Amino acid sequence: MRILVVGSTGGTGPHILRDAVARGHEVTALDRRPEALDGIKGMVRVASADARDVEAMAEAIAGQDAVIVSVSGGDDKRHQVVATRVVEAMHLAGVRRLVFTSAYGIVATRPLLTAGLTRRRNRDLFADQLAADEVVAASDLDWTIARATRLTEDDSSKPARVETELLARGPWSLGRTAWATALVDFVEQGSHIRETVNVTGG
């Protein structure tokens, strides 16, 4: 498959690139800082563009089978803007399959104390992320919104656990490698189309 990864230099992006390449997919990394991909350039095609530039993104998306968006926090309303631009660009390019990453913290109810504190501490970020999710869900694309628990660099965890309901039990963290594998699985298997899923460690 031909897969475009938006946000390829963030904490999770390189893991997604490596996982998809290891499976034999033709991978394109879209990032406004292509120099940050020096260690991966030999494995993937690199497209230099800002994720908020619709025309540049549409050009990179054209001919792809799927798009994975993994954008970390940053500017105010960054996630919402990126979601809006990606949806527009995918329509222009005629590509339908989108896997969009999000944060489980925006809907978490357990563990009770931690969930409440996390929402208060990240009020603005979570509001932006929720707005982005709503943009994606309102589109007519073949989307999957994947919400991760706290991401870690622990690669020793079991495969990710994916649920369509709120998580009733922990663990409440997820290794980035397992997270990336789950995201590529959604694309490869064509699973959870037009569904929001919650993902944590196995």
Tab-separated table of C-alpha atoms in Angstrom:
chain	number	residue	atom	x	y	z
A	1	MET	CA	0.000	0.000	0.000
A	2	ARG	CA	1.000	3.625	-0.465
A	3	ILE	CA	0.803	5.421	2.882
A	4	LEU	CA	1.425	9.091	3.660
A	5	VAL	CA	2.372	9.983	7.239
A	6	VAL	CA	1.666	13.542	8.415
A	7	GLY	CA	3.677	14.520	11.490
A	8	SER	CA	6.475	12.116	10.734
A	9	THR	CA	9.120	13.768	12.928
A	10	GLY	CA	7.105	13.844	16.155
A	11	GLY	CA	7.410	11.357	18.990
A	12	THR	CA	5.386	8.685	17.200
A	13	GLY	CA	6.010	9.532	13.549
A	14	PRO	CA	9.342	7.708	13.123
A	15	HIS	CA	7.835	4.584	14.702
A	16	ILE	CA	4.988	4.664	12.163
A	17	LEU	CA	7.415	5.091	9.279
A	18	ARG	CA	9.597	2.181	10.380
A	19	ASP	CA	6.646	-0.113	11.041
A	20	ALA	CA	5.021	0.571	7.675
A	21	VAL	CA	8.309	0.195	5.777
A	22	ALA	CA	9.063	-3.085	7.580
A	23	ARG	CA	5.772	-4.452	6.266
A	24	GLY	CA	6.720	-3.594	2.712
A	25	HIS	CA	4.507	-0.561	2.224
A	26	GLU	CA	5.508	2.395	0.055
A	27	VAL	CA	5.735	5.198	2.603
A	28	THR	CA	5.864	8.967	2.190
A	29	ALA	CA	6.743	11.220	5.121
A	30	LEU	CA	5.198	14.682	4.939
A	31	ASP	CA	6.831	17.249	7.174
A	32	ARG	CA	7.722	20.912	7.073
A	33	ARG	CA	11.204	20.020	8.413
A	34	PRO	CA	12.482	17.293	6.060
A	35	GLU	CA	16.005	17.702	7.427
A	36	ALA	CA	14.756	16.094	10.649
A	37	LEU	CA	14.229	12.886	8.681
A	38	ASP	CA	17.875	12.394	7.738
A	39	GLY	CA	18.049	9.079	9.565
A	40	ILE	CA	15.027	7.684	7.732
A	41	LYS	CA	15.305	9.183	4.255
A	42	GLY	CA	16.760	6.028	2.775
A	43	MET	CA	13.612	4.112	3.688
A	44	VAL	CA	10.869	6.547	2.713
A	45	ARG	CA	9.976	9.222	0.217
A	46	VAL	CA	9.988	12.676	1.803
A	47	ALA	CA	7.518	15.420	0.887
A	48	SER	CA	8.238	18.863	2.286
A	49	ALA	CA	5.047	20.726	3.197
A	50	ASP	CA	3.295	22.366	6.097
A	51	ALA	CA	0.285	20.354	7.238
A	52	ARG	CA	-1.736	23.561	7.074
A	53	ASP	CA	-1.024	24.124	3.362
A	54	VAL	CA	-3.958	22.480	1.584
A	55	GLU	CA	-2.616	22.590	-1.966
A	56	ALA	CA	0.825	21.282	-1.020
A	57	MET	CA	-0.726	18.491	1.000
A	58	ALA	CA	-3.153	17.563	-1.769
A	59	GLU	CA	-0.216	17.205	-4.142
A	60	ALA	CA	1.566	14.880	-1.696
A	61	ILE	CA	-1.611	12.902	-0.949
A	62	ALA	CA	-2.522	12.292	-4.598
A	63	GLY	CA	-1.954	8.652	-5.485
A	64	GLN	CA	-1.788	7.451	-1.882
A	65	ASP	CA	-3.987	4.663	-0.537
A	66	ALA	CA	-4.189	6.078	2.985
A	67	VAL	CA	-3.095	8.927	5.225
A	68	ILE	CA	-2.025	8.630	8.869
A	69	VAL	CA	-1.993	11.893	10.838
A	70	SER	CA	0.099	11.981	14.017
A	71	VAL	CA	0.504	15.605	15.051
A	72	SER	CA	1.801	16.554	18.496
A	73	GLY	CA	0.712	19.552	20.548
A	74	GLY	CA	1.863	23.019	19.685
A	75	ASP	CA	0.175	26.149	18.422
A	76	ASP	CA	-3.275	27.118	19.636
A	77	LYS	CA	-5.909	25.186	17.653
A	78	ARG	CA	-3.146	23.317	15.806
A	79	HIS	CA	-4.975	19.984	15.756
A	80	GLN	CA	-8.236	21.519	14.580
A	81	VAL	CA	-6.504	23.451	11.798
A	82	VAL	CA	-4.524	20.413	10.665
A	83	ALA	CA	-7.650	18.231	10.690
A	84	THR	CA	-9.548	20.760	8.599
A	85	ARG	CA	-6.716	21.120	6.081
A	86	VAL	CA	-6.108	17.370	5.823
A	87	VAL	CA	-9.786	16.669	5.140
A	88	GLU	CA	-9.831	19.388	2.472
A	89	ALA	CA	-6.611	18.102	0.897
A	90	MET	CA	-7.843	14.509	0.826
A	91	HIS	CA	-11.010	15.587	-0.950
A	92	LEU	CA	-8.937	17.473	-3.521
A	93	ALA	CA	-6.659	14.467	-4.015
A	94	GLY	CA	-9.495	11.942	-4.164
A	95	VAL	CA	-8.113	9.800	-1.326
A	96	ARG	CA	-10.551	8.473	1.269
A	97	ARG	CA	-8.756	6.439	3.958
A	98	LEU	CA	-7.660	8.464	6.996
A	99	VAL	CA	-6.326	7.344	10.374
A	100	PHE	CA	-6.241	10.326	12.724
A	101	THR	CA	-4.554	10.172	16.124
A	102	SER	CA	-6.050	11.696	19.238
A	103	ALA	CA	-5.738	11.623	23.023
A	104	TYR	CA	-7.749	9.275	25.226
A	105	GLY	CA	-7.498	11.844	28.009
A	106	ILE	CA	-10.227	13.957	26.424
A	107	VAL	CA	-12.822	11.293	27.274
A	108	ALA	CA	-11.142	9.307	30.082
A	109	THR	CA	-13.098	8.674	33.270
A	110	ARG	CA	-10.622	6.289	34.937
A	111	PRO	CA	-8.560	6.351	37.025
A	112	LEU	CA	-10.866	8.989	38.466
A	113	LEU	CA	-8.370	11.353	40.123
A	114	THR	CA	-5.773	11.176	37.367
A	115	ALA	CA	-8.347	11.618	34.598
A	116	GLY	CA	-9.755	14.754	36.203
A	117	LEU	CA	-6.362	16.307	36.886
A	118	THR	CA	-5.139	15.543	33.374
A	119	ARG	CA	-8.159	17.214	31.805
A	120	ARG	CA	-7.732	20.344	33.920
A	121	ARG	CA	-4.012	20.553	33.222
A	122	ASN	CA	-4.520	20.131	29.473
A	123	ARG	CA	-7.810	21.990	29.100
A	124	ASP	CA	-6.861	24.023	26.012
A	125	LEU	CA	-4.984	21.203	24.299
A	126	PHE	CA	-7.827	18.748	24.838
A	127	ALA	CA	-10.409	21.273	23.609
A	128	ASP	CA	-8.369	21.646	20.426
A	129	GLN	CA	-8.016	17.881	20.039
A	130	LEU	CA	-11.742	17.309	20.562
A	131	ALA	CA	-12.555	19.958	17.953
A	132	ALA	CA	-10.174	18.223	15.543
A	133	ASP	CA	-11.852	14.876	16.156
A	134	GLU	CA	-15.223	16.450	15.409
A	135	VAL	CA	-13.933	17.813	12.094
A	136	VAL	CA	-12.744	14.356	11.063
A	137	ALA	CA	-15.909	12.596	12.242
A	138	ALA	CA	-18.099	15.061	10.340
A	139	SER	CA	-16.310	14.317	7.067
A	140	ASP	CA	-17.412	11.721	4.531
A	141	LEU	CA	-13.966	10.127	4.453
A	142	ASP	CA	-13.270	6.540	5.528
A	143	TRP	CA	-11.808	7.732	8.810
A	144	THR	CA	-10.658	6.110	12.012
A	145	ILE	CA	-10.025	8.285	15.066
A	146	ALA	CA	-7.569	6.505	17.357
A	147	ARG	CA	-7.240	7.841	20.910
A	148	ALA	CA	-4.142	6.768	22.828
A	149	THR	CA	-3.533	6.666	26.562
A	150	ARG	CA	-0.280	8.167	27.893
A	151	LEU	CA	2.478	7.413	25.396
A	152	THR	CA	5.851	6.135	26.583
A	153	GLU	CA	9.129	4.991	25.066
A	154	ASP	CA	8.713	1.550	26.652
A	155	ASP	CA	9.024	-0.937	23.808
A	156	SER	CA	8.667	-3.988	26.033
A	157	SER	CA	4.893	-3.752	26.292
A	158	LYS	CA	2.529	-6.270	24.739
A	159	PRO	CA	0.616	-5.379	21.573
A	160	ALA	CA	-1.853	-2.541	21.982
A	161	ARG	CA	-5.372	-3.202	23.216
A	162	VAL	CA	-8.043	-1.578	21.054
A	163	GLU	CA	-11.565	-0.958	22.341
A	164	THR	CA	-14.567	0.907	20.985
A	165	GLU	CA	-15.915	1.680	24.465
A	166	LEU	CA	-14.288	3.686	27.268
A	167	LEU	CA	-11.468	1.737	28.890
A	168	ALA	CA	-12.657	-0.047	32.021
A	169	ARG	CA	-9.186	-1.126	33.145
A	170	GLY	CA	-5.537	-0.289	32.707
A	171	PRO	CA	-2.765	-0.166	31.949
A	172	TRP	CA	-3.161	3.542	31.320
A	173	SER	CA	-0.048	3.893	29.185
A	174	LEU	CA	1.041	2.686	25.773
A	175	GLY	CA	4.466	2.231	24.195
A	176	ARG	CA	4.975	4.236	21.009
A	177	THR	CA	6.071	1.157	19.072
A	178	ALA	CA	2.858	-0.709	19.932
A	179	TRP	CA	0.868	2.448	19.158
A	180	ALA	CA	2.468	2.784	15.732
A	181	THR	CA	1.805	-0.877	14.996
A	182	ALA	CA	-1.880	-0.428	15.829
A	183	LEU	CA	-2.145	2.597	13.530
A	184	VAL	CA	-0.611	0.752	10.594
A	185	ASP	CA	-2.870	-2.228	11.377
A	186	PHE	CA	-5.946	-0.016	10.961
A	187	VAL	CA	-4.742	0.994	7.501
A	188	GLU	CA	-3.567	-2.450	6.420
A	189	GLN	CA	-6.654	-4.297	7.666
A	190	GLY	CA	-9.204	-1.657	6.701
A	191	SER	CA	-10.601	-1.945	10.214
A	192	HIS	CA	-12.648	0.436	12.371
A	193	ILE	CA	-13.775	2.578	9.459
A	194	ARG	CA	-15.895	5.520	10.672
A	195	GLU	CA	-15.241	4.501	14.275
A	196	THR	CA	-13.459	6.130	17.200
A	197	VAL	CA	-11.323	3.637	19.087
A	198	ASN	CA	-9.472	3.851	22.393
A	199	VAL	CA	-6.013	2.326	22.503
A	200	THR	CA	-3.844	1.358	25.476
A	201	GLY	CA	-1.146	-1.139	26.394
A	202	GLY	CA	-1.979	-4.818	26.254
